[in-house]
XYZ file of C-alpha atoms in Angstrom:
418
model
C 29.420 -26.410 37.682
C 29.232 -24.815 41.152
C 32.193 -22.287 39.673
C 29.997 -21.571 36.730
C 27.076 -20.705 38.938
C 29.215 -18.621 41.159
C 30.475 -16.617 37.947
C 26.927 -16.258 36.844
C 25.759 -14.910 40.064
C 28.713 -12.441 40.425
C 28.092 -11.129 37.047
C 24.406 -10.822 37.751
C 25.048 -8.908 41.035
C 27.451 -6.462 39.258
C 24.998 -5.791 36.701
C 22.259 -5.073 39.070
C 24.438 -2.837 41.010
C 25.381 -0.915 38.052
C 21.587 -0.728 37.038
C 20.766 0.573 40.497
C 23.561 3.304 40.297
C 22.497 4.313 36.879
C 18.679 4.706 38.063
C 19.790 6.746 41.075
C 21.856 9.076 38.899
C 18.964 9.528 36.507
C 16.392 10.001 39.296
C 18.542 12.783 40.688
C 18.158 14.772 37.580
C 14.648 14.001 36.256
C 14.294 17.040 34.057
C 17.466 16.384 32.129
C 16.369 12.583 31.909
C 13.100 13.544 30.322
C 14.414 15.986 27.984
C 17.107 13.711 26.728
C 14.226 10.990 26.035
C 11.818 13.487 24.517
C 13.554 13.050 21.018
C 13.349 9.307 21.113
C 9.833 9.430 22.359
C 8.604 11.575 19.349
C 10.777 9.744 16.776
C 9.372 6.266 17.901
C 5.887 7.688 17.881
C 6.211 9.276 14.360
C 7.691 6.006 12.916
C 4.743 3.836 14.309
C 2.176 6.245 12.964
C 3.967 6.631 9.387
C 4.132 2.770 9.216
C 0.497 2.446 10.160
C -0.507 4.980 7.444
C 1.768 2.987 4.861
C 0.218 -0.307 5.964
C -3.218 0.924 5.945
C -2.823 2.541 2.483
C -1.401 -0.657 1.125
C -4.262 -2.689 2.576
C -6.755 -0.325 1.147
C -5.233 -0.586 -2.216
C -5.297 -4.324 -2.122
C -8.840 -4.383 -1.179
C -9.788 -2.009 -4.211
C -7.907 -4.367 -6.484
C -9.735 -7.322 -5.171
C -13.051 -5.524 -5.729
C -12.039 -4.989 -9.227
C -12.527 -8.536 -9.997
C -11.697 -12.058 -8.750
C -8.756 -13.937 -10.499
C -8.762 -11.250 -13.023
C -6.618 -11.103 -16.157
C -6.592 -7.876 -18.370
C -5.623 -8.006 -22.085
C -4.738 -4.591 -23.416
C -4.072 -4.133 -27.116
C -0.377 -2.715 -27.502
C 2.314 -2.479 -24.914
C 1.461 -1.373 -21.331
C 4.418 0.686 -19.750
C 4.989 1.642 -16.326
C 4.950 5.392 -15.602
C 4.769 6.905 -12.260
C 3.546 3.736 -10.667
C 0.813 3.052 -13.103
C 0.481 0.932 -16.259
C -0.302 3.134 -19.304
C -0.869 2.117 -22.838
C 1.600 2.960 -25.448
C 0.830 3.413 -28.974
C -2.395 2.637 -30.876
C -2.966 -0.962 -31.781
C -6.096 -2.369 -33.579
C -5.532 -5.987 -33.556
C -7.703 -7.186 -30.725
C -11.270 -7.975 -31.723
C -14.386 -9.726 -30.737
C -13.340 -12.820 -32.601
C -10.352 -13.123 -30.238
C -12.960 -13.195 -27.280
C -14.769 -16.015 -28.715
C -11.736 -17.855 -29.417
C -10.169 -17.509 -26.044
C -13.474 -18.819 -24.366
C -13.244 -21.919 -26.540
C -9.648 -22.724 -26.580
C -8.152 -21.751 -23.327
C -8.993 -24.240 -20.326
C -9.301 -22.582 -16.893
C -11.321 -19.679 -18.078
C -14.469 -18.897 -16.396
C -15.652 -15.738 -18.128
C -14.388 -13.560 -21.012
C -15.675 -10.085 -21.706
C -14.616 -7.578 -24.245
C -14.346 -4.086 -23.274
C -14.094 -0.662 -25.057
C -14.429 2.742 -23.320
C -14.295 6.276 -24.274
C -15.022 9.662 -22.402
C -17.918 11.214 -24.462
C -20.582 13.856 -24.093
C -23.889 12.337 -22.998
C -27.049 14.516 -23.093
C -30.267 14.093 -21.070
C -33.080 16.508 -21.947
C -31.019 19.959 -21.834
C -28.266 18.665 -19.651
C -24.766 17.812 -21.481
C -22.537 15.840 -19.230
C -19.020 14.402 -19.897
C -18.996 10.687 -18.768
C -17.345 7.411 -19.616
C -19.405 5.509 -22.048
C -18.221 1.816 -22.171
C -19.409 -1.203 -24.309
C -19.272 -5.000 -22.963
C -21.162 -7.937 -22.697
C -23.143 -9.746 -20.069
C -19.897 -11.339 -18.724
C -18.595 -7.873 -17.684
C -20.490 -8.292 -14.502
C -18.769 -11.308 -13.473
C -15.296 -10.399 -14.681
C -15.308 -7.024 -13.070
C -17.353 -7.997 -10.043
C -20.126 -5.193 -10.790
C -23.664 -5.802 -9.462
C -27.094 -4.422 -10.433
C -28.645 -2.477 -7.788
C -31.785 -2.151 -9.722
C -33.348 -2.504 -12.938
C -31.741 -5.192 -15.192
C -28.688 -5.961 -17.323
C -29.142 -5.948 -21.097
C -29.767 -9.470 -22.543
C -27.866 -11.626 -24.878
C -30.408 -10.794 -27.471
C -29.839 -7.113 -26.920
C -26.086 -7.802 -27.423
C -26.640 -9.598 -30.663
C -29.086 -6.954 -32.078
C -26.862 -3.995 -30.830
C -29.750 -2.745 -28.951
C -29.823 0.972 -27.720
C -30.042 0.287 -23.917
C -27.612 0.937 -21.061
C -26.770 0.455 -17.394
C -25.391 3.557 -15.506
C -23.262 4.021 -12.436
C -24.156 6.145 -9.383
C -21.895 9.007 -10.431
C -23.568 9.402 -13.894
C -27.069 9.686 -12.087
C -25.654 12.503 -9.797
C -23.980 14.372 -12.641
C -26.400 14.002 -15.443
C -29.845 13.452 -13.853
C -29.352 15.211 -10.407
C -29.940 12.109 -8.450
C -33.318 11.476 -10.303
C -34.230 7.888 -10.891
C -32.789 7.164 -14.279
C -34.693 3.814 -15.233
C -36.692 4.116 -18.388
C -35.181 7.535 -19.063
C -33.608 8.149 -22.494
C -30.122 9.714 -22.887
C -28.387 10.662 -26.206
C -24.837 9.544 -27.037
C -23.629 11.172 -30.363
C -27.308 12.145 -30.864
C -28.351 8.390 -30.759
C -30.858 7.664 -28.093
C -30.337 4.842 -25.605
C -32.852 3.860 -22.890
C -31.556 3.276 -19.266
C -32.542 -0.166 -18.039
C -30.344 -0.672 -15.027
C -28.178 0.943 -12.192
C -24.872 -0.324 -10.963
C -24.206 -0.831 -7.333
C -21.577 1.803 -6.029
C -18.067 0.697 -6.670
C -15.974 3.668 -5.645
C -12.471 4.183 -6.940
C -10.222 1.732 -8.482
C -6.477 1.261 -7.863
C -5.459 4.033 -9.987
C -7.989 6.474 -8.373
C -10.436 6.236 -11.262
C -14.080 6.593 -10.353
C -15.688 3.123 -11.246
C -19.162 4.554 -10.882
C -18.776 7.055 -13.633
C -19.725 4.720 -16.351
C -22.580 4.340 -18.843
C -22.356 0.569 -20.131
C -24.080 -0.332 -23.534
C -23.718 -3.611 -25.547
C -20.460 -3.915 -27.188
C -21.939 -4.151 -30.682
C -23.925 -1.035 -30.250
C -20.583 0.705 -28.981
C -18.504 -0.492 -31.813
C -21.096 -0.066 -34.695
C -23.330 2.901 -33.665
C -21.074 5.014 -31.517
C -17.225 4.549 -32.534
C -17.766 2.951 -36.117
C -14.834 0.439 -35.424
C -14.090 -3.327 -35.482
C -11.316 -3.370 -32.806
C -11.494 -3.319 -29.212
C -8.862 -2.237 -26.791
C -9.423 -4.549 -23.681
C -10.362 -8.045 -22.812
C -11.111 -9.164 -19.283
C -10.722 -12.790 -18.337
C -11.636 -14.374 -15.122
C -9.571 -17.516 -14.408
C -11.106 -20.380 -12.518
C -8.828 -20.054 -9.481
C -5.986 -17.923 -8.262
C -3.431 -20.672 -8.669
C -4.328 -21.113 -12.416
C -3.818 -17.393 -13.239
C -0.121 -17.845 -14.325
C -0.896 -20.961 -16.591
C -3.964 -19.317 -18.087
C -1.851 -16.115 -18.821
C 0.673 -18.181 -20.519
C -2.047 -19.821 -22.584
C -3.614 -16.767 -23.610
C -0.400 -15.401 -24.895
C 0.340 -18.506 -26.955
C -3.315 -18.492 -28.413
C -3.291 -14.616 -29.279
C 0.215 -14.803 -30.797
C -1.028 -17.726 -33.048
C -4.128 -15.885 -33.978
C -2.261 -12.493 -34.810
C 0.248 -14.465 -36.625
C 3.309 -12.937 -34.711
C 6.619 -14.226 -35.616
C 8.716 -16.068 -32.956
C 11.259 -13.136 -32.671
C 8.526 -10.323 -32.776
C 7.069 -8.582 -29.794
C 3.444 -9.171 -28.631
C 0.921 -6.767 -29.906
C -0.971 -7.117 -26.603
C -0.150 -6.932 -22.819
C -1.497 -9.356 -20.233
C -1.665 -7.952 -16.749
C -2.931 -10.410 -14.015
C -4.494 -9.524 -10.819
C -1.183 -10.815 -9.116
C 0.980 -8.568 -11.305
C -1.080 -5.587 -10.303
C -0.960 -6.439 -6.602
C 2.819 -6.740 -6.843
C 3.130 -3.543 -8.629
C 0.871 -1.538 -6.180
C 2.562 -3.321 -3.234
C 5.866 -2.264 -4.472
C 4.840 1.308 -4.933
C 3.223 1.483 -1.605
C 6.366 -0.072 0.097
C 8.526 2.466 -1.453
C 6.210 5.271 -0.163
C 6.241 3.696 3.360
C 9.938 3.412 3.392
C 10.291 7.115 2.350
C 7.939 8.491 4.936
C 9.397 6.224 7.665
C 12.938 7.294 6.759
C 11.774 10.857 7.176
C 10.390 10.057 10.666
C 13.650 8.159 11.582
C 15.498 11.356 11.278
C 13.844 12.585 14.563
C 15.379 9.242 16.048
C 18.958 10.509 15.171
C 18.183 13.807 16.629
C 17.117 12.025 19.814
C 20.306 10.066 19.796
C 22.290 13.113 19.513
C 20.376 14.549 22.359
C 21.369 11.460 24.401
C 25.013 12.077 23.423
C 25.038 15.603 24.603
C 23.317 14.893 27.838
C 25.629 11.990 28.725
C 28.775 14.153 27.732
C 27.620 17.004 30.011
C 26.750 14.352 32.755
C 30.328 12.979 32.631
C 31.720 16.522 32.736
C 29.473 17.243 35.803
C 30.296 14.172 37.585
C 34.006 14.040 37.382
C 34.472 13.913 41.161
C 31.912 11.199 41.436
C 33.954 9.088 38.733
C 37.127 9.543 40.773
C 35.573 8.561 44.104
C 34.186 5.228 42.425
C 37.632 4.656 40.859
C 39.440 5.350 44.166
C 37.104 2.700 45.988
C 37.802 -0.202 43.334
C 35.566 0.468 40.511
C 37.176 -0.737 37.279
C 37.054 1.070 33.906
C 34.482 -1.675 32.851
C 32.206 -0.643 35.933
C 32.354 3.038 34.811
C 31.544 2.214 31.161
C 28.562 0.004 32.293
C 27.244 2.728 34.591
C 27.055 5.232 31.998
C 26.116 2.838 29.324
C 23.126 1.745 31.555
C 22.037 5.389 31.872
C 22.010 5.979 28.138
C 20.077 2.781 27.441
C 17.662 3.549 30.124
C 17.101 6.868 28.569
C 16.485 5.369 25.088
C 14.185 2.674 26.694
C 12.131 5.177 28.582
C 11.728 7.352 25.451
C 10.951 4.319 23.411
C 8.269 2.719 25.824
C 6.283 6.210 26.019
C 6.864 6.609 22.269
C 5.218 3.258 21.591
C 2.385 4.278 23.970
C 1.923 7.566 22.258
C 2.152 6.163 18.674
C -0.298 3.227 19.374
C -2.535 5.807 20.972
C -2.488 8.051 18.097
C -2.982 5.292 15.606
C -6.003 3.853 17.426
C -7.341 7.231 18.157
C -7.231 8.287 14.468
C -8.745 5.031 13.427
C -11.615 5.577 16.052
C -12.160 9.020 14.614
C -12.646 7.940 10.993
C -9.124 7.581 9.627
C -9.668 4.025 8.293
C -6.405 3.889 6.292
C -4.363 3.412 9.392
C -3.174 -0.031 10.138
C -1.136 -0.819 13.144
C 1.849 -2.988 12.490
C 3.255 -5.046 15.342
C 6.683 -5.379 13.839
C 7.094 -1.568 13.980
C 6.609 -1.864 17.679
C 9.362 -4.593 18.129
C 11.734 -2.955 15.784
C 11.148 0.471 17.622
C 12.078 -1.265 20.994
C 15.171 -2.617 19.465
C 16.225 0.732 17.779
C 15.746 2.319 21.328
C 18.374 0.190 22.849
C 20.677 0.390 19.824
C 20.637 4.130 20.161
C 21.220 4.173 23.818
C 24.222 1.843 23.151
C 25.572 3.676 20.122
C 25.141 7.248 21.499
C 26.095 6.368 25.023
C 29.173 4.447 24.280
C 31.473 7.345 23.609
C 30.552 9.076 26.735
C 30.821 5.975 28.814
C 34.365 5.360 27.456
C 35.383 8.755 28.047
C 34.380 8.684 31.595
C 36.187 5.384 32.112
C 39.427 6.955 30.994
C 39.516 9.789 33.380
C 42.457 9.623 35.746
C 41.347 8.896 39.148
C 43.686 11.181 40.906
C 42.962 14.116 38.488
C 39.149 13.411 38.934
C 39.426 13.592 42.731
C 40.894 17.003 42.713
C 37.987 18.449 40.425
C 35.348 20.351 42.545
């Protein structure tokens, strides 16, 4: 036991001696030390800020998805294909209808609300102002499924829905574009020359996960939309709110079974609809955001490689300039391992110095930007831990070759160098 303690004590003393020698050498040439660590400093700061931007964007997207509706499932007519990170409808399918909505609400357990939805960009006229806006049709359940709230006025009633009443509720963007900010309640607008009276105003929702303005909407009863405006029987979308998040997958499977049965789809045939759950949407957006984060971090990480090359160059120059010093150390008993350790410690210290101030700079920029209004920055603690490890790795990797080169110098030849 005593022998082991003595070995550990000796090793520790040797390490401390090498550390002191390395610190002394770096202190004697502060300018070169600082310049060698500058690349690492900038690289680490860039990585931390880029990760903060990526994480902040991902958090913002997830927040937007949550606001779109809690435990939401979206049933679209036809097949939805992923293009450019977004799900887009492929083809024109007319098999979804209002009877499907009633059937789902009765036959599928675990559903809280079901709302049909049909939307189309159309010209809407108020007095002499003609504006293009999104005219949509739905039911009372739309409020709960899509998490919309009435700011003032009221939502159309179940009776309005049954009668196909000519009433509507508008978002803040419609008010701004069409009425110039004027109070719309009680005003009459015309859709395809058909008058609709505004009875309510939605609270502001902002953009959805695809960047679409959710406030640019004029919502009317679904039957008014289908019969009076579009003259059709089919719908393109059904929104379903599951009772809880853990039931989403089970409800999705049950909806699929019910709709395939109602649409008489053969066992070997493809669905004529697509079900997208809130979890699917979150995973899709998280994957896209993660790819974006990796890309920008990869670009920022290039500066770390440049910083490592800087350490390599500085250490090679240092070995050449200190050949005589190396010869003296070897002459008085220093081993090759001691020389390797000395120069390796120097390169690691350069990396850690640059890494420490890089972390300080990166964290400072992140908090500073957040304070001054950049809300989409979210500091990730893992990026700090990883950056610190990377600094040591860079110091070892780019300092190992100069250290080995220094240890291989012939002591007799090194002593003769002036």
